[in-house]
mmCIF file of C-alpha atoms in Angstrom:
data_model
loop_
_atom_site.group_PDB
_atom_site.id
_atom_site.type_symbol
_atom_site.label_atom_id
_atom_site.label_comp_id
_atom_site.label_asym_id
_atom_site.label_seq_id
_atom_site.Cartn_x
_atom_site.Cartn_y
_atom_site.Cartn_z
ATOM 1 C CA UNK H 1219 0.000 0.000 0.000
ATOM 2 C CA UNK H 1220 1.623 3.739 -0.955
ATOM 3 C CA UNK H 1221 -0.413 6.469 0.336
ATOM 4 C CA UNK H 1222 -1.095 9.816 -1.234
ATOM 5 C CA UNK H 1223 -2.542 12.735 0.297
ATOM 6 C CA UNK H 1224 -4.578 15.875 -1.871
ATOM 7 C CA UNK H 1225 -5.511 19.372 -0.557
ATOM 8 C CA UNK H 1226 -7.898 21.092 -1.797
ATOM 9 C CA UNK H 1227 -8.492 24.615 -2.879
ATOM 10 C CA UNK H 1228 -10.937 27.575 -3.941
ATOM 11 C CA UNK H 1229 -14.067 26.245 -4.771
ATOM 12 C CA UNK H 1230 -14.486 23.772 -1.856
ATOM 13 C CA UNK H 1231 -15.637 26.320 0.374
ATOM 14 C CA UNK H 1232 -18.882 26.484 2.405
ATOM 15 C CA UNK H 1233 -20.653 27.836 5.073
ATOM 16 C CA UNK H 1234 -20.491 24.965 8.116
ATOM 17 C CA UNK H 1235 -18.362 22.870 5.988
ATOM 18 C CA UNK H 1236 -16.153 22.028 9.730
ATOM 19 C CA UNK H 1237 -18.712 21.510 11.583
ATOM 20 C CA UNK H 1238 -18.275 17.586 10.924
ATOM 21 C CA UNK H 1239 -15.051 18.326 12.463
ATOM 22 C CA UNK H 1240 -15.993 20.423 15.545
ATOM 23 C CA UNK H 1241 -15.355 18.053 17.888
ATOM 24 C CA UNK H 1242 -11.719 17.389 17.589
ATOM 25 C CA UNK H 1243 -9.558 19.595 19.549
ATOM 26 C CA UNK H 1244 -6.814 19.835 16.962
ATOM 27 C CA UNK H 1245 -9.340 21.466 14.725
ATOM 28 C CA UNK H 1246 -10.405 24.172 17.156
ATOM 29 C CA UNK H 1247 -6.843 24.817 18.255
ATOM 30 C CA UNK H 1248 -5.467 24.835 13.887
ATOM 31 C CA UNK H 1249 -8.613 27.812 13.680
ATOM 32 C CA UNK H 1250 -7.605 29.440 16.362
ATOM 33 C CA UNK H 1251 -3.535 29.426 15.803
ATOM 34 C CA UNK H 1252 -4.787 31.210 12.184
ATOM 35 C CA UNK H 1253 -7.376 33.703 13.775
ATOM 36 C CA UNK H 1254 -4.363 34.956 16.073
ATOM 37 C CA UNK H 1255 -1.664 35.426 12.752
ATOM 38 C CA UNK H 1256 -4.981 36.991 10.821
ATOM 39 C CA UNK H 1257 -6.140 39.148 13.528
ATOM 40 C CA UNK H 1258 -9.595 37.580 12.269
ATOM 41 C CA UNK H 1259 -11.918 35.140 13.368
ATOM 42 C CA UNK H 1260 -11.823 32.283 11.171
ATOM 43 C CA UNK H 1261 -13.976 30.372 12.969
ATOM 44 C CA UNK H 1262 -17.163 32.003 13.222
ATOM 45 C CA UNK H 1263 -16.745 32.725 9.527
ATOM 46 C CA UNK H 1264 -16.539 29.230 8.398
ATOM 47 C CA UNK H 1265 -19.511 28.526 10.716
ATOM 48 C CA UNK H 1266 -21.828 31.447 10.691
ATOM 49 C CA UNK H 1267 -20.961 33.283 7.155
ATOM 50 C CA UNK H 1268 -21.902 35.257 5.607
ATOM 51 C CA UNK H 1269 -21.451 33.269 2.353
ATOM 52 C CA UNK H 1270 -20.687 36.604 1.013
ATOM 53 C CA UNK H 1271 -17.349 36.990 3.314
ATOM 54 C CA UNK H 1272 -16.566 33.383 3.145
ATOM 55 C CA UNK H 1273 -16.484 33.250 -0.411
ATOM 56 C CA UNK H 1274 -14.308 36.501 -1.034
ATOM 57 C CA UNK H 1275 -10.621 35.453 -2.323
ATOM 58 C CA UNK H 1276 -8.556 37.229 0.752
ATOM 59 C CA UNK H 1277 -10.926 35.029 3.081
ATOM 60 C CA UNK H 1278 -11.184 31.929 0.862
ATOM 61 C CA UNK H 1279 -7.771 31.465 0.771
ATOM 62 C CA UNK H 1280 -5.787 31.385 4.409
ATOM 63 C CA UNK H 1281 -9.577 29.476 5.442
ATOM 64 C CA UNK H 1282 -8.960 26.526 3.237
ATOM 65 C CA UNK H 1283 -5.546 26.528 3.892
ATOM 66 C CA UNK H 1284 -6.109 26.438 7.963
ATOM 67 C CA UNK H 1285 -8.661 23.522 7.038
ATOM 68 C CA UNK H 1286 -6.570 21.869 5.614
ATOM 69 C CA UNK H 1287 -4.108 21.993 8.045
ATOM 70 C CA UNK H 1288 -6.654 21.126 10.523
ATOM 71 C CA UNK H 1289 -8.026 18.002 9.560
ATOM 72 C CA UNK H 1290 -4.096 16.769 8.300
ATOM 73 C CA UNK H 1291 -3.449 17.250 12.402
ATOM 74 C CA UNK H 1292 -6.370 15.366 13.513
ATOM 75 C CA UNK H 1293 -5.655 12.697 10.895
ATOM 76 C CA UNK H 1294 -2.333 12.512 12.906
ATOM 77 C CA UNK H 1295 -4.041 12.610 16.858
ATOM 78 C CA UNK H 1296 -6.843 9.930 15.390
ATOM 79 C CA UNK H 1297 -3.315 7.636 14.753
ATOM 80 C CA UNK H 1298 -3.255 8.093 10.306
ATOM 81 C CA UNK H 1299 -0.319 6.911 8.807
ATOM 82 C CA UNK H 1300 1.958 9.439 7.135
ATOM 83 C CA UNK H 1301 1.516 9.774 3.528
ATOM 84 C CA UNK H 1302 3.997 8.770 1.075
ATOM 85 C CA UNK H 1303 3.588 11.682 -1.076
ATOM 86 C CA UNK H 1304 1.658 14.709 -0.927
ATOM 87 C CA UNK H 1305 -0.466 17.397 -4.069
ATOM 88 C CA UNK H 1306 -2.461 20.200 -3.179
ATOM 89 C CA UNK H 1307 -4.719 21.821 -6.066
ATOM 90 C CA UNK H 1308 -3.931 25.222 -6.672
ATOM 91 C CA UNK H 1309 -4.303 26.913 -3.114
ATOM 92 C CA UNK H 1310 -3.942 23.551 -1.850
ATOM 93 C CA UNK H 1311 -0.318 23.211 -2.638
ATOM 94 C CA UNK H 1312 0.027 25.546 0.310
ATOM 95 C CA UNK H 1313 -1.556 23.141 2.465
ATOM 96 C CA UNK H 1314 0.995 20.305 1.141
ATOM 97 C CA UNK H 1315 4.092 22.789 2.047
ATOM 98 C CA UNK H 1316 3.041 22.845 5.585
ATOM 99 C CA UNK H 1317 2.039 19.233 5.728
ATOM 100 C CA UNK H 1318 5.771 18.848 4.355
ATOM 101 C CA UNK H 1319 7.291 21.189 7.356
ATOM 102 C CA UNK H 1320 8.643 23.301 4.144
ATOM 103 C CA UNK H 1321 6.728 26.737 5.404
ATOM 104 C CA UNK H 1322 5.613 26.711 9.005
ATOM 105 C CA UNK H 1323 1.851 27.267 9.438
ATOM 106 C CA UNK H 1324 2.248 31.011 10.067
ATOM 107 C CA UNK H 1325 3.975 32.007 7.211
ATOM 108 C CA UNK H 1326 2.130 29.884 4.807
ATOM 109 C CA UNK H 1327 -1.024 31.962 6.136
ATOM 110 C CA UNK H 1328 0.592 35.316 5.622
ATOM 111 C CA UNK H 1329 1.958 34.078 2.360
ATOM 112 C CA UNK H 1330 -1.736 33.224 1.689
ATOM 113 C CA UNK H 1331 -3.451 36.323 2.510
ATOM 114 C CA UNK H 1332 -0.592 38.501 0.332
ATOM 115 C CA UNK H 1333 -1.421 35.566 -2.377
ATOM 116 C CA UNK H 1334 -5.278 36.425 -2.344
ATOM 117 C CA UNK H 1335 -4.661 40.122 -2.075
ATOM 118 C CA UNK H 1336 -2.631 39.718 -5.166
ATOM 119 C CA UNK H 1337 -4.581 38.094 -7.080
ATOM 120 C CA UNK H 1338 -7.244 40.170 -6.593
ATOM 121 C CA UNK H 1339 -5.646 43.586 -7.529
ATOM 122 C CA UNK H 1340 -4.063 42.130 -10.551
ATOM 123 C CA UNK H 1341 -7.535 42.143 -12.630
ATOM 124 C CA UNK H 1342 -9.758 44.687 -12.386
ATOM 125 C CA UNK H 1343 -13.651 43.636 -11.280
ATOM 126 C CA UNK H 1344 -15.468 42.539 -14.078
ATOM 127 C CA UNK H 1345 -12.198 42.368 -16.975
ATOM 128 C CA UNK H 1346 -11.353 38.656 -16.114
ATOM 129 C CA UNK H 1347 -13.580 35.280 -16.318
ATOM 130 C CA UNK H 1348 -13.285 32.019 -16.249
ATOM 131 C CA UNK H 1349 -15.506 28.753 -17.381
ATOM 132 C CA UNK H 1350 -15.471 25.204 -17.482
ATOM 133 C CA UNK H 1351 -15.709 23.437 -21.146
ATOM 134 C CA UNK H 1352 -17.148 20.002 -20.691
ATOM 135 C CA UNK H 1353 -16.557 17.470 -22.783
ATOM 136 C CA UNK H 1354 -13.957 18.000 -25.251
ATOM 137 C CA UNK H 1355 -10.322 16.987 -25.794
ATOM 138 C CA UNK H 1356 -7.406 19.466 -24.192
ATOM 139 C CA UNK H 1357 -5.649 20.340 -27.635
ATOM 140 C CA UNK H 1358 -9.243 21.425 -29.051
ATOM 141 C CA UNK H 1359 -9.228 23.556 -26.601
ATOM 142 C CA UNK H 1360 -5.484 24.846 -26.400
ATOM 143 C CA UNK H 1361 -5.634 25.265 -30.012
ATOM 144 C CA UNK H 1362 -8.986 27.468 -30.083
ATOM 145 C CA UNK H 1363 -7.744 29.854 -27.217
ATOM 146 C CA UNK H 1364 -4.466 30.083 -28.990
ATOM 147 C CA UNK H 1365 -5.768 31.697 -32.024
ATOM 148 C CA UNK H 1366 -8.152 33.794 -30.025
ATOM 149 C CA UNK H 1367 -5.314 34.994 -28.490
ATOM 150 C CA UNK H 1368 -3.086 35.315 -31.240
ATOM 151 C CA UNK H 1369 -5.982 37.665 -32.887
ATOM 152 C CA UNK H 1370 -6.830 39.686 -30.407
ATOM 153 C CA UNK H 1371 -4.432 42.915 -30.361
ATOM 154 C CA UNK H 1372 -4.834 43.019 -25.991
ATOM 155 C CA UNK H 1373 -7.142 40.102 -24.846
ATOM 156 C CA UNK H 1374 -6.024 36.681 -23.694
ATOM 157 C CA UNK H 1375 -8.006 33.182 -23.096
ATOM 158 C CA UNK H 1376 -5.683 30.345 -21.971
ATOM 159 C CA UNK H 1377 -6.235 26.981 -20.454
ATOM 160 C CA UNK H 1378 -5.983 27.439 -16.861
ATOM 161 C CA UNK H 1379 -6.859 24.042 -14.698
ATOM 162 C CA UNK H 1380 -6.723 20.671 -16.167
ATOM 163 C CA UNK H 1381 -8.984 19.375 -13.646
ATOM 164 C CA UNK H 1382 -10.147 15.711 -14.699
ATOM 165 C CA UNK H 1383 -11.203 13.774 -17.972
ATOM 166 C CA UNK H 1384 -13.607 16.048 -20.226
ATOM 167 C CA UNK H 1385 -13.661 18.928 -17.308
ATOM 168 C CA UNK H 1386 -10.788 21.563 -18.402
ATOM 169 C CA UNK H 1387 -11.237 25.330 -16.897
ATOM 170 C CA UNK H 1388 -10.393 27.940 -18.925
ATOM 171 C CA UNK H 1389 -9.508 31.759 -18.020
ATOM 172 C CA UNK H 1390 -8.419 35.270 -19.241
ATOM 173 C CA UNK H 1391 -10.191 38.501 -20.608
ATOM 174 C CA UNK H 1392 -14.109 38.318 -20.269
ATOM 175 C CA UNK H 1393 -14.718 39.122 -24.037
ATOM 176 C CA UNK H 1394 -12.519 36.283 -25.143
ATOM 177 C CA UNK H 1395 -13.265 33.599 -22.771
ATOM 178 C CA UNK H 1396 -17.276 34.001 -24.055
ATOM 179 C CA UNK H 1397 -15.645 34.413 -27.908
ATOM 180 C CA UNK H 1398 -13.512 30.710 -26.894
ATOM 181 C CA UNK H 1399 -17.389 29.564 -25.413
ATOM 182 C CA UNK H 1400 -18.989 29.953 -28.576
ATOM 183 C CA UNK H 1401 -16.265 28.526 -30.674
ATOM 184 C CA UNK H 1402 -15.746 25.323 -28.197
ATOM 185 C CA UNK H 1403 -19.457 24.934 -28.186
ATOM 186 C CA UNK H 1404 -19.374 24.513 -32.213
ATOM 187 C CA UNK H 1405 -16.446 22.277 -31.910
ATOM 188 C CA UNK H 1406 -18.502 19.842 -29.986
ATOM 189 C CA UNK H 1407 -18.277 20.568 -26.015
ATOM 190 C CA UNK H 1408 -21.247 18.831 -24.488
ATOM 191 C CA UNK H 1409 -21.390 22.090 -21.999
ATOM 192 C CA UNK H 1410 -19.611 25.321 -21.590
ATOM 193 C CA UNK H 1411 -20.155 27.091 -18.060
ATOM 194 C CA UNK H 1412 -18.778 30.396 -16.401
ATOM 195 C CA UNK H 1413 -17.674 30.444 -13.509
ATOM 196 C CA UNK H 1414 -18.958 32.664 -10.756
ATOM 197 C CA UNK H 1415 -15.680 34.329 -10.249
ATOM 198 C CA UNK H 1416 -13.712 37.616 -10.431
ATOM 199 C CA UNK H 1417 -10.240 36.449 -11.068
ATOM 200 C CA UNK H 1418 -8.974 34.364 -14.002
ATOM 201 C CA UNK H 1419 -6.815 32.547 -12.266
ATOM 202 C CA UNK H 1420 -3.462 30.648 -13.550
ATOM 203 C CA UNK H 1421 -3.197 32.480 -16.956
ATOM 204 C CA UNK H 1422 -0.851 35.148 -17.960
ATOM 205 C CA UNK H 1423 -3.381 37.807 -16.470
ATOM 206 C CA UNK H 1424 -1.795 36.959 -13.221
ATOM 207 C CA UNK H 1425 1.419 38.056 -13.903
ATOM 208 C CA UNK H 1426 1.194 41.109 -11.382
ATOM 209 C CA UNK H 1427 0.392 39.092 -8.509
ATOM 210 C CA UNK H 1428 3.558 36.639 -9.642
ATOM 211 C CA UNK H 1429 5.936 39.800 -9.480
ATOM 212 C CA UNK H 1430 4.923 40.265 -6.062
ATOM 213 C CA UNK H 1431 4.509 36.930 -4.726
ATOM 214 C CA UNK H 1432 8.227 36.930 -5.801
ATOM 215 C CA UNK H 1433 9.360 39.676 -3.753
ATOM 216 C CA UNK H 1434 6.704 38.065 -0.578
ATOM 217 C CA UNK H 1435 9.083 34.824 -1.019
ATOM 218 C CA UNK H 1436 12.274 36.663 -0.624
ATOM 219 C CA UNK H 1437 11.409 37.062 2.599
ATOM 220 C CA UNK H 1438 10.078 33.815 3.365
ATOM 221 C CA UNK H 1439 12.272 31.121 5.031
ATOM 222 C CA UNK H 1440 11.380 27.282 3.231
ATOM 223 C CA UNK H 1441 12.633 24.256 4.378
ATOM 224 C CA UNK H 1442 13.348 21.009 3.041
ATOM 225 C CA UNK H 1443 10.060 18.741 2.022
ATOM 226 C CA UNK H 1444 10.121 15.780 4.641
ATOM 227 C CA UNK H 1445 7.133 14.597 1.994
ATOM 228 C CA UNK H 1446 7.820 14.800 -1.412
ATOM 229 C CA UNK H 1447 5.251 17.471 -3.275
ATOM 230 C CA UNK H 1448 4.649 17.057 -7.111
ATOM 231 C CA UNK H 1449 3.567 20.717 -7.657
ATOM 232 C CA UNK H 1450 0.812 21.705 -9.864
ATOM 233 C CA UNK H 1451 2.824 23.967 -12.688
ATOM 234 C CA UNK H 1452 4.857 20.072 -13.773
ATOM 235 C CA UNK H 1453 4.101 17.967 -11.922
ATOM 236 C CA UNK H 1454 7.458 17.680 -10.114
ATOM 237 C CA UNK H 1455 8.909 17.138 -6.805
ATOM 238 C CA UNK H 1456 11.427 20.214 -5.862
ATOM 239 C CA UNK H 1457 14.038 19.629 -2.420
ATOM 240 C CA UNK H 1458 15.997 23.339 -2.595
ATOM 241 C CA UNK H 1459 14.329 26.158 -1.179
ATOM 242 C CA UNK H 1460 14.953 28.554 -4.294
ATOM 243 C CA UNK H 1461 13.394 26.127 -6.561
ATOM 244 C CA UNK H 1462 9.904 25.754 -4.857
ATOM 245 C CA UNK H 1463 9.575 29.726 -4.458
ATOM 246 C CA UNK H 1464 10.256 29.510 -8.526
ATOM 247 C CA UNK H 1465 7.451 26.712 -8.931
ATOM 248 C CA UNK H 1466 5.574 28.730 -6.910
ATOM 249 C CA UNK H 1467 5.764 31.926 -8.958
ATOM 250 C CA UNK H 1468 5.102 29.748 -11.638
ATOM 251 C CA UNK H 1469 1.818 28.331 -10.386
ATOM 252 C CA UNK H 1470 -0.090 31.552 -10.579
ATOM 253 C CA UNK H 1471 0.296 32.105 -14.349
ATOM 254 C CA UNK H 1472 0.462 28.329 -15.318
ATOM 255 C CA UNK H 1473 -1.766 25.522 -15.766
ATOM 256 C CA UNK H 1474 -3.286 23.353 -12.727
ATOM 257 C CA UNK H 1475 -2.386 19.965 -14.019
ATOM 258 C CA UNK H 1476 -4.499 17.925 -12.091
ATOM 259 C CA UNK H 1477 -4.742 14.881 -14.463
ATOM 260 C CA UNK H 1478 -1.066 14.704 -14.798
ATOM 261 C CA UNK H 1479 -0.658 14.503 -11.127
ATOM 262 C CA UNK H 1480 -3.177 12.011 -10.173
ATOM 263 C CA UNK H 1481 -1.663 10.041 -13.261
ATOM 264 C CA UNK H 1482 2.194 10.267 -11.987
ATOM 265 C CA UNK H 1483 0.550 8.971 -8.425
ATOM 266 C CA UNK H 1484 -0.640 5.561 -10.128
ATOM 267 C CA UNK H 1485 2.374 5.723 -12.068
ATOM 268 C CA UNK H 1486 4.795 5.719 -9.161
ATOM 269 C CA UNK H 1487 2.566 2.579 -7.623
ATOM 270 C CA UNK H 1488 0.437 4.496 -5.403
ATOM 271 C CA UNK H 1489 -2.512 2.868 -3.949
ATOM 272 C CA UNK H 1490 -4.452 4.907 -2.211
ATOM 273 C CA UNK H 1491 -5.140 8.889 -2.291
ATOM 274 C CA UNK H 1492 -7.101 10.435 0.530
ATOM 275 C CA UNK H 1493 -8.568 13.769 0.036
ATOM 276 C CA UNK H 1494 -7.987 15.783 3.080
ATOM 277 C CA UNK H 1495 -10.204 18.876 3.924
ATOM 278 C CA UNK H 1496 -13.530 19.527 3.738
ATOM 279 C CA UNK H 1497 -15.874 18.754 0.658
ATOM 280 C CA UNK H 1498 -15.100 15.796 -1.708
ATOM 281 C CA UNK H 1499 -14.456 17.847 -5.509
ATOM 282 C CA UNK H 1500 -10.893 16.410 -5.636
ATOM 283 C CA UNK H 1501 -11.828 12.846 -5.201
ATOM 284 C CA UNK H 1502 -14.623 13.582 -7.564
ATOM 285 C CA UNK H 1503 -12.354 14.603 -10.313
ATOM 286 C CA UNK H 1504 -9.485 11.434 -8.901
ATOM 287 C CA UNK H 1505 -12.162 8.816 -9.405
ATOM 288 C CA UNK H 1506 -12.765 9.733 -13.362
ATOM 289 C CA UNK H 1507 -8.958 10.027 -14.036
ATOM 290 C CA UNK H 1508 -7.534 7.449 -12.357
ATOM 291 C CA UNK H 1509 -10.543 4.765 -11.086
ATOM 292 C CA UNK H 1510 -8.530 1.753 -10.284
ATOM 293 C CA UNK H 1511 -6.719 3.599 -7.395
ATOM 294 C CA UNK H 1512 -8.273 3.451 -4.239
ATOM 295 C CA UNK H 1513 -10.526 7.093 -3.380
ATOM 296 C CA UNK H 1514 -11.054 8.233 0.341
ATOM 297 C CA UNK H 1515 -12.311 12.125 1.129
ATOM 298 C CA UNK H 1516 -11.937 13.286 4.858
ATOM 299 C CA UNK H 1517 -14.855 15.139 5.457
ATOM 300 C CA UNK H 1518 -15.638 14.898 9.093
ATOM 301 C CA UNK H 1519 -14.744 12.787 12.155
ATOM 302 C CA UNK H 1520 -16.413 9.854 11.227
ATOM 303 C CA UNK H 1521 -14.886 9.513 7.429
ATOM 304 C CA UNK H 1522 -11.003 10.273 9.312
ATOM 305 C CA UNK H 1523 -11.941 7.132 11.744
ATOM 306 C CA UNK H 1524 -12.875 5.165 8.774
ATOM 307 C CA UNK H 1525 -10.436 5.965 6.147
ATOM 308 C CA UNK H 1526 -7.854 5.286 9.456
ATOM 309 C CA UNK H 1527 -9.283 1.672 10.011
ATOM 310 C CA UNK H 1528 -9.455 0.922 6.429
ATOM 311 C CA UNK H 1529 -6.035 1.917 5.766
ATOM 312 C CA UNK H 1530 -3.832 -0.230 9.000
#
């Protein structure tokens, strides 16, 4: 048995989604180590709401990542085994740098918060979109954004997450991400969807928020994994400190590559991959790239005890 461990990210956020956890002490104690760095309290947000806050991108962010974090530490006090190897999608990969002891808990949060804050300044409201094209083949789809792109004199669409089989996210200017819609639609896409958000996310349009992520990292000390990370940008495992701040850069104006990641798990003989932090998209999307692997989502106390008995 080889055991892999996924974090997610934006998108698997809702109001009450700990309160399956609320009973395990490391949970409480994870929110309330982040309300302290934040100066914020994290935990009447992810109970009470609003949706409204919860769902805004400076909020979003450091609350999955304390999540996370929090159900990781009371998959250790419940007695889990350690994982072998460790992804996080998107945001997530935060989570997997503190799993792997590379950024201590505190910084990752500040490095989250600046992350959001970023991304959110580096697109005006209303300029960027994103949507998911269902149902058609990744170089249909790189190819039609391409010449969008190369058309357009200051507008860019660009594949952003490659999220599972036939579900590929794709972001950039608003005008050409409803131009790539129509043309993807006539190319065959059984559905084309946009996505209720403000930022396009990992395309070139976050270039701003790289340039000062970079400078955020300077100052940032990162240790060595003690768990391997493949990162999301390709889907490789980094041990130097300067080289995972670079990947990390990277991230925000590169691809997600989801399906490559799940598909280098089964291809270095893991078993089992265990979806850690509230909500189950990730093993979702898992199950349709890789279904012979074994598929467990941590989504409250009971599911941890479970997964933890199935797995000795």
């Amino acid at each position: 048995m080889k055991l892999a461990f996924v974090f997610p990210g934006q998108g698997s956020q809702s109001v009450g989604m700990m309160s399956g956890y609320s009973d395990l002490s490391e949970v409480q104690q994870t929110f309330a180590e982040a309300s302290e760095v934040l100066h914020q309290d994290l935990w009447s947000l992810v109970c009470t709401g609003p949706a409204d806050d919860l769902n805004q991108t400076v909020n979003t962010q450091p609350l999955m990542l304390t999540a996370g974090v929090a159900v990781y530490r009371a998959w250790q006090s419940l007695g889990g085994n350690a994982p072998a190897i460790l992804a996080g999608h998107s945001l997530g990969e935060y989570t997997a740098l503190v799993v792997s002891e590379v950024l201590s808990f505190r910084d990752a949060l500040e490095l989250v918060r600046f992350r959001a804050q970023s991304m959110q300044q580096a697109v005006p409201e209303g300029v960027g979109a994103m949507a998911a094209i269902l149902g058609l083949e990744e170089n249909i789809i790189s190819t039609v954004c391409a010449d969008i792109t190369g058309q357009a004199k200051d507008e860019v669409v660009e594949v952003a997450n490659l999220n599972s089989i036939g579900q590929i996210v794709i972001a950039g200017h608003r005008h050409a991400v409803q131009k790539a819609i129509a043309i993807l639609q006539s190319h065959g896409a059984k559905r084309a969807i946009m996505l209720p958000v403000s930022i396009p996310s990992h395309c070139s349009l976050m270039q701003p928020a790289a340039n000062n992520m970079q400078q955020q990292l300077a100052q940032k000390t990162l240790n060595i994994p003690k768990l391997p990370i493949l990162h999301n940008a390709d889907v490789t495992s980094r041990i130097d400190a300067a080289s995972i701040k670079d990947i990390l850069i990277q991230q925000l104006v590169s691809p997600v590559r989801w399906i490559d990641t799940i598909r280098a798990f089964a291809n270095q003989e893991v078993t089992h991959i265990v979806e850690c932090g509230p909500g189950r998209v990730l093993m979702g999307l898992n199950k349709r790239i890789e279904p012979k692997l074994q598929h467990l989502s941590l989504f409250d106390r009971q599911s941890i005890e479970q997964a933890i008995n199935l797995l000795q």
